[in-house]
Coordinates of C-alpha atoms and ligand atoms in Angstrom, one line a residue:
M1 CA 1.8 6.3 27.8
W2 CA -0.7 6.6 30.6
E3 CA -1.2 2.8 30.7
N4 CA 2.1 2.4 32.6
K5 CA 1.0 4.9 35.3
M6 CA -2.1 2.9 36.1
P7 CA -1.8 1.1 39.5
I8 CA -2.8 -2.3 38.3
N9 CA -2.5 -3.8 41.7
E10 CA -5.3 -1.6 43.0
V11 CA -8.6 -3.1 42.3
R12 CA -11.0 -0.7 40.6
E13 CA -14.7 -1.1 40.3
I14 CA -16.0 -0.6 36.7
R15 CA -19.7 0.0 36.7
C16 CA -21.5 -1.2 33.6
K17 CA -24.7 -3.0 34.1
T18 CA -22.5 -5.5 36.0
N19 CA -20.1 -4.4 38.7
V20 CA -16.8 -5.7 37.4
Y21 CA -13.8 -5.8 39.8
L22 CA -10.8 -5.4 37.6
G23 CA -7.2 -5.7 38.8
V24 CA -4.5 -8.0 40.2
G25 CA -6.0 -9.4 43.3
A26 CA -9.7 -8.7 42.4
I27 CA -10.5 -12.3 43.5
K28 CA -10.1 -11.1 47.1
K29 CA -13.5 -9.3 46.5
M30 CA -15.1 -12.8 46.7
N31 CA -15.5 -12.5 50.5
D32 CA -17.4 -9.2 50.2
I33 CA -19.5 -10.7 47.4
A34 CA -20.4 -13.8 49.5
K35 CA -21.3 -11.4 52.4
E36 CA -23.5 -9.4 50.0
L37 CA -25.3 -12.6 48.9
K38 CA -25.8 -13.5 52.5
N39 CA -27.3 -10.0 53.2
M40 CA -29.6 -10.7 50.3
G41 CA -30.9 -13.8 52.2
I42 CA -29.0 -16.3 50.0
S43 CA -27.4 -19.1 51.8
S44 CA -26.9 -21.8 49.1
V45 CA -25.2 -21.5 45.8
V46 CA -24.2 -23.8 42.9
I47 CA -20.8 -23.3 41.4
V48 CA -20.5 -24.0 37.6
T49 CA -17.1 -24.5 36.2
G50 CA -14.8 -26.6 33.9
Q51 CA -12.6 -29.5 34.7
G52 CA -9.4 -28.0 35.9
A53 CA -8.7 -24.3 35.5
Y54 CA -10.8 -23.3 38.5
K55 CA -8.4 -25.2 40.7
K56 CA -5.1 -24.8 38.7
T57 CA -5.4 -21.0 38.6
G58 CA -6.0 -20.9 42.4
A59 CA -9.4 -19.1 41.9
W60 CA -11.2 -21.9 43.7
D61 CA -9.3 -21.5 46.9
Y62 CA -10.6 -17.9 47.3
V63 CA -14.2 -18.8 46.3
E64 CA -14.3 -21.8 48.6
A65 CA -12.8 -19.8 51.5
A66 CA -15.3 -17.0 51.0
L67 CA -18.3 -19.4 50.9
K68 CA -17.1 -21.2 54.0
E69 CA -16.3 -18.0 55.9
N70 CA -19.8 -16.9 55.3
G71 CA -21.5 -20.1 56.1
M72 CA -22.8 -20.8 52.6
Q73 CA -24.0 -24.2 51.5
Y74 CA -22.7 -25.1 48.1
E75 CA -22.5 -27.7 45.4
L76 CA -19.8 -27.8 42.7
Y77 CA -20.6 -28.7 39.1
N78 CA -17.2 -29.0 37.4
K79 CA -18.0 -30.8 34.1
V80 CA -18.5 -27.9 31.7
T81 CA -16.5 -28.4 28.4
P82 CA -15.5 -25.9 25.8
N83 CA -18.7 -25.4 23.7
P84 CA -20.9 -26.3 26.6
T85 CA -24.0 -28.4 26.0
V86 CA -27.6 -28.2 27.1
Q87 CA -27.1 -31.5 29.0
Q88 CA -24.3 -30.0 31.1
V89 CA -26.6 -27.0 31.9
D90 CA -29.4 -29.3 32.9
E91 CA -27.0 -31.3 35.2
A92 CA -25.8 -28.2 36.9
V93 CA -29.4 -27.0 37.5
K94 CA -30.3 -30.4 38.9
L95 CA -27.3 -30.2 41.3
G96 CA -28.3 -26.6 42.2
M97 CA -31.9 -27.6 42.9
S98 CA -30.8 -30.4 45.2
I99 CA -29.6 -27.8 47.7
G100 CA -32.1 -25.1 46.8
A101 CA -29.4 -22.9 45.3
K102 CA -30.5 -19.3 45.1
A103 CA -27.4 -18.0 43.2
V104 CA -24.9 -19.3 40.7
I105 CA -21.1 -18.7 40.6
G106 CA -19.5 -19.3 37.2
I107 CA -15.7 -19.8 37.2
G108 CA -13.9 -20.1 33.9
G109 CA -13.8 -18.7 30.5
G110 CA -16.9 -18.1 28.4
S111 CA -18.1 -21.7 28.5
P112 CA -18.5 -22.2 32.3
I113 CA -19.8 -18.6 32.7
D114 CA -22.4 -19.0 29.9
A115 CA -23.5 -22.4 31.4
A116 CA -23.8 -20.6 34.8
K117 CA -25.9 -17.8 33.3
S118 CA -28.2 -20.4 31.7
A119 CA -28.4 -22.4 34.9
A120 CA -29.3 -19.1 36.7
I121 CA -32.4 -18.8 34.5
L122 CA -33.4 -22.4 34.8
L123 CA -33.2 -22.4 38.6
E124 CA -36.2 -20.0 38.4
Y125 CA -38.0 -22.2 35.9
P126 CA -38.1 -25.7 37.3
D127 CA -40.4 -27.0 34.6
K128 CA -38.2 -26.0 31.7
N129 CA -34.9 -27.3 30.5
A130 CA -31.9 -25.9 28.7
T131 CA -33.1 -27.1 25.3
D132 CA -36.4 -25.1 25.9
L133 CA -34.2 -22.1 26.7
Y134 CA -32.0 -22.4 23.6
E135 CA -34.8 -23.2 21.3
F136 CA -36.6 -20.1 22.5
Q137 CA -39.6 -22.0 23.9
F138 CA -40.0 -19.4 26.6
T139 CA -38.8 -15.8 27.4
P140 CA -37.3 -15.7 30.8
S141 CA -38.0 -12.7 32.9
K142 CA -36.1 -13.8 36.0
A143 CA -32.9 -15.5 37.0
V144 CA -31.1 -16.0 40.3
P145 CA -28.1 -13.7 40.9
I146 CA -24.9 -14.6 38.9
I147 CA -21.4 -14.1 40.0
A148 CA -18.7 -14.5 37.3
V149 CA -15.1 -15.3 38.0
N150 CA -13.5 -14.8 34.6
L151 CA -10.4 -16.9 33.7
T152 CA -9.8 -15.9 30.1
H153 CA -9.5 -12.6 28.2
G154 CA -11.8 -13.1 25.3
T155 CA -15.6 -13.5 25.7
G156 CA -16.6 -10.4 27.7
T157 CA -19.5 -12.5 29.0
E158 CA -18.7 -11.3 32.5
A159 CA -20.0 -7.9 31.5
N160 CA -22.9 -8.6 29.2
R161 CA -26.3 -10.3 28.8
F162 CA -25.2 -12.9 26.3
A163 CA -24.8 -16.7 26.7
V164 CA -24.1 -19.5 24.2
V165 CA -24.8 -23.2 24.7
S166 CA -24.9 -25.9 22.1
I167 CA -27.6 -28.5 21.2
L168 CA -25.2 -31.0 19.7
E169 CA -27.8 -33.5 18.4
K170 CA -29.1 -30.7 16.1
E171 CA -25.7 -29.2 15.5
Y172 CA -27.1 -25.9 16.9
K173 CA -25.0 -23.4 18.8
P174 CA -27.5 -20.6 19.5
A175 CA -27.0 -17.5 21.6
I176 CA -29.4 -16.0 24.1
A177 CA -29.4 -12.3 25.3
Y178 CA -31.5 -11.4 28.3
D179 CA -31.3 -8.6 30.8
V180 CA -31.8 -11.0 33.6
I181 CA -28.4 -12.6 33.0
Y182 CA -26.1 -9.7 33.5
P183 CA -23.9 -10.9 36.3
L184 CA -24.4 -9.1 39.6
Y185 CA -20.6 -9.0 40.2
S186 CA -17.7 -10.2 38.1
I187 CA -14.1 -10.7 38.9
D188 CA -11.5 -9.8 36.2
D189 CA -8.2 -10.8 37.8
P190 CA -5.3 -10.8 35.4
Q191 CA -3.2 -13.1 37.6
F192 CA -5.5 -16.0 36.5
M193 CA -4.7 -15.4 32.8
T194 CA -0.9 -15.8 33.0
K195 CA -1.0 -19.6 32.6
L196 CA -3.1 -19.5 29.4
P197 CA -1.1 -21.3 26.7
A198 CA 0.1 -19.2 23.7
N199 CA -2.5 -20.5 21.3
Q200 CA -5.4 -19.9 23.8
T201 CA -4.0 -16.4 24.5
T202 CA -4.3 -15.6 20.9
Y203 CA -7.7 -17.3 20.3
V204 CA -9.4 -15.5 23.2
S205 CA -8.0 -12.1 22.1
V206 CA -9.1 -12.8 18.5
D207 CA -12.6 -13.5 19.9
A208 CA -12.6 -10.0 21.5
L209 CA -11.3 -8.5 18.3
N210 CA -14.2 -10.1 16.4
H211 CA -16.7 -8.8 18.9
I212 CA -15.7 -5.3 18.2
I213 CA -15.3 -5.6 14.4
E214 CA -18.8 -6.9 14.3
A215 CA -20.4 -4.6 16.9
S216 CA -18.9 -1.5 15.3
T217 CA -20.4 -2.3 11.9
T218 CA -23.8 -3.7 12.6
K219 CA -27.0 -1.9 11.6
A220 CA -27.3 -1.2 15.4
T221 CA -23.9 0.3 15.9
N222 CA -23.5 3.6 17.8
P223 CA -20.8 6.0 18.9
F224 CA -20.4 4.1 22.2
S225 CA -19.7 0.8 20.5
I226 CA -17.3 2.4 18.0
M227 CA -15.4 4.1 20.9
L228 CA -15.0 0.8 22.7
A229 CA -14.1 -0.9 19.5
K230 CA -11.2 1.5 18.8
E231 CA -9.8 1.1 22.3
T232 CA -10.1 -2.6 22.2
V233 CA -8.0 -2.9 18.9
R234 CA -5.5 -0.4 20.3
L235 CA -5.0 -2.5 23.4
I236 CA -4.9 -5.9 21.7
A237 CA -2.5 -4.7 19.0
K238 CA -0.2 -3.4 21.8
Y239 CA -0.5 -6.0 24.5
L240 CA -1.2 -9.3 22.7
P241 CA 2.4 -9.5 21.3
Q242 CA 3.6 -8.5 24.7
A243 CA 1.7 -11.3 26.4
L244 CA 2.8 -13.9 23.8
N245 CA 6.4 -12.8 24.4
N246 CA 6.1 -13.0 28.2
P247 CA 3.0 -14.9 29.4
E248 CA 3.6 -13.7 32.9
D249 CA 3.5 -10.0 32.0
L250 CA 0.7 -8.8 34.3
T251 CA 0.4 -5.4 32.6
A252 CA -0.2 -7.1 29.3
R253 CA -2.7 -9.5 30.8
Y254 CA -4.4 -6.6 32.6
Y255 CA -5.0 -4.7 29.4
L256 CA -6.0 -7.8 27.4
T257 CA -8.6 -8.6 30.2
Y258 CA -9.8 -5.0 30.2
A259 CA -10.0 -5.0 26.4
S260 CA -12.1 -8.2 26.3
M261 CA -14.4 -6.8 29.0
I262 CA -15.0 -3.6 27.1
A263 CA -15.4 -5.6 23.9
G264 CA -18.2 -7.5 25.7
I265 CA -19.9 -4.2 26.5
C266 CA -19.2 -3.1 22.9
F267 CA -21.3 -6.0 21.5
D268 CA -23.8 -5.8 24.2
N269 CA -24.6 -2.4 22.7
G270 CA -23.8 -2.9 19.1
L271 CA -24.6 -6.6 18.7
L272 CA -22.9 -9.0 16.3
H273 CA -23.3 -10.2 12.7
F274 CA -21.5 -12.4 10.1
T275 CA -18.4 -13.7 11.9
H276 CA -20.2 -15.1 14.9
A277 CA -23.2 -16.2 12.9
L278 CA -20.9 -18.2 10.6
E279 CA -18.5 -19.5 13.3
H280 CA -21.3 -21.0 15.5
P281 CA -22.1 -23.7 12.8
L282 CA -18.4 -24.6 12.6
S283 CA -18.0 -25.3 16.3
A284 CA -21.5 -26.9 16.6
V285 CA -20.4 -29.4 14.0
K286 CA -16.9 -29.7 15.5
P287 CA -17.2 -29.1 19.2
D288 CA -13.4 -29.3 19.7
L289 CA -12.9 -26.2 17.6
A290 CA -11.8 -23.2 19.6
H291 CA -14.3 -20.4 19.1
G292 CA -11.5 -17.8 18.5
L293 CA -9.8 -20.0 15.9
G294 CA -13.1 -20.5 14.1
L295 CA -13.6 -16.8 14.0
S296 CA -10.2 -16.0 12.7
V297 CA -10.7 -18.5 9.8
I298 CA -13.7 -16.5 8.6
L299 CA -12.7 -13.0 9.5
P300 CA -10.7 -12.0 6.4
A301 CA -13.6 -13.1 4.1
V302 CA -16.1 -11.2 6.3
V303 CA -14.0 -8.0 6.2
K304 CA -13.7 -8.3 2.4
Q305 CA -17.5 -8.5 2.1
I306 CA -18.5 -5.7 4.6
Y307 CA -15.6 -3.2 4.0
P308 CA -17.2 -1.4 1.1
A309 CA -20.3 -0.6 3.3
T310 CA -18.4 0.2 6.4
A311 CA -15.1 1.6 5.1
E312 CA -15.0 4.8 7.2
I313 CA -15.6 2.9 10.5
L314 CA -13.2 0.0 9.8
A315 CA -10.4 2.2 8.5
D316 CA -10.6 4.1 11.8
V317 CA -11.2 1.1 14.2
L318 CA -8.5 -1.1 12.5
S319 CA -5.8 1.5 12.2
P320 CA -3.7 0.1 15.0
I321 CA -3.4 -3.3 13.1
I322 CA -3.8 -2.1 9.5
P323 CA -2.3 1.4 9.1
N324 CA -2.9 3.6 6.1
L325 CA -6.5 2.6 5.3
Q326 CA -8.2 5.7 4.0
G327 CA -11.8 4.6 4.4
N328 CA -12.5 4.1 0.7
A329 CA -14.7 1.2 -0.4
S330 CA -12.0 0.2 -2.9
E331 CA -9.7 -0.9 0.0
A332 CA -11.7 -4.1 0.7
E333 CA -9.0 -6.4 -0.5
T334 CA -6.3 -4.5 1.2
A335 CA -8.2 -4.6 4.5
S336 CA -8.9 -8.3 4.2
K337 CA -5.2 -9.0 3.4
G338 CA -4.2 -6.7 6.3
I339 CA -6.3 -8.8 8.7
E340 CA -4.7 -12.0 7.4
K341 CA -1.3 -10.5 7.8
W342 CA -2.0 -9.4 11.4
L343 CA -3.4 -12.8 12.3
A344 CA -0.2 -14.4 10.9
S345 CA 1.8 -12.0 13.1
V346 CA 0.2 -13.5 16.2
G347 CA 0.6 -17.1 14.9
I348 CA -2.7 -17.8 13.1
V349 CA -2.4 -18.9 9.4
T350 CA -5.3 -21.5 9.6
K351 CA -7.9 -21.8 6.8
L352 CA -11.3 -23.5 6.9
S353 CA -9.8 -26.5 5.1
D354 CA -7.1 -26.8 7.8
I355 CA -9.8 -27.4 10.5
G356 CA -11.4 -30.2 8.5
F357 CA -14.1 -28.5 6.3
K358 CA -14.3 -29.0 2.6
K359 CA -16.2 -27.3 -0.2
E360 CA -18.9 -30.0 0.0
D361 CA -19.6 -29.0 3.6
V362 CA -20.5 -25.4 2.6
P363 CA -24.2 -26.0 1.9
R364 CA -24.7 -27.7 5.3
L365 CA -22.9 -24.8 7.0
V366 CA -25.1 -22.2 5.2
E367 CA -28.2 -24.1 6.2
L368 CA -27.1 -24.1 9.8
A369 CA -26.3 -20.4 9.8
F370 CA -29.9 -19.8 8.7
D371 CA -31.6 -22.5 10.7
T372 CA -29.9 -22.3 14.1
P373 CA -32.2 -20.4 16.4
S374 CA -30.9 -16.8 17.0
L375 CA -28.3 -16.8 14.2
G376 CA -30.7 -15.4 11.7
F377 CA -31.2 -12.4 13.9
L378 CA -27.4 -11.8 13.9
L379 CA -27.3 -12.1 10.2
S380 CA -30.1 -9.5 10.0
M381 CA -27.8 -7.0 11.8
A382 CA -25.1 -7.3 9.1
P383 CA -24.2 -4.0 7.2
I384 CA -24.9 -5.7 3.9
E385 CA -27.7 -8.0 2.9
A386 CA -26.9 -11.4 4.5
D387 CA -28.6 -13.6 1.9
R388 CA -27.6 -17.3 1.2
H389 CA -25.3 -16.2 -1.6
T390 CA -23.2 -13.9 0.6
V391 CA -23.0 -16.4 3.4
E392 CA -21.9 -19.1 0.9
A393 CA -19.3 -16.7 -0.6
I394 CA -17.8 -16.1 2.9
Y395 CA -17.5 -19.8 3.7
T396 CA -16.1 -20.6 0.2
D397 CA -13.6 -17.8 0.4
S398 CA -12.4 -19.0 3.8
I399 CA -11.5 -22.5 2.5
Ligands
FE2_401 FE1 -17.3 -14.6 20.7

């Protein structure tokens, strides 16, 4: 296989709308990036990150050294939680404003990077706050430059224009998508992924898997998204078991990181539909729920619903994890069971009831799927009509 011939210790530049540095040691590019910011006339930045991983992974040492070496002023906001909130974004913006920050560096998985992207917009709109942004009270046309140092292999946010932040009081977890929040540079350095615990390793890869299953079957799908989808599944099928078996395997981490990055580009182009629109209410109601676990709970029921309308695509895209699908509408049940079987093979056997939801909760979840700003748009991208009846059927089937 050609994958073994790739010199993974040589850092390559992948040019999508963001310039992504991919490879073991990519973090060393931070110095060039800080220099570039300086050349752009930027001398103060705010760093947005979570509570521990930025330090534990060692990423912070490189970022801090690069900032110091280039004489940059900075403030560190390190209070972003999984399922970040509008309050956290507002705090990060306030801290950034206190030093006149003209760029944002997000370090972490999807949560810190999405909070950083949101802060980058709000630094340009001092009279707005994160609730305004996530309730779509205005349409941003500018943001300060964003640098993303990615520490997980799931969201793909380092290479796209999406961000997700929760408004907990309303149980809303909306998504925004604006061209102004493509990161300027991103670091995808697999050495930072080797300490991800086994369950997180699986959850983040399942997030990437969901991105491509959805993006390859929306009403907006296209050959580019389908190509990226196929490659994503192939790589996850091959390298997720390898990473679970040996967490320190850098080749496995490299390809899982690459897979999640291209999955991010896949849905930047093809968009998303049911699984994300239905997972967001789950983790808005239970903010401790891992996004990837929430997705995996719903995925088999989603595949069952959409397979008849998308059989040719899914049979092809899913072939590395479900062999022998022919692309006939009648295989919906087989495909759904195949997904369940594969999830079990990577350690996930969780159902909606296992994460604390009961049949009585379904009406509220359906309501949130339709009422949360932005989720209605995702539902409108589904390959079959996403009416209340279908959404209810998916939740009920997932219990
Ligand atoms: Fe996701």
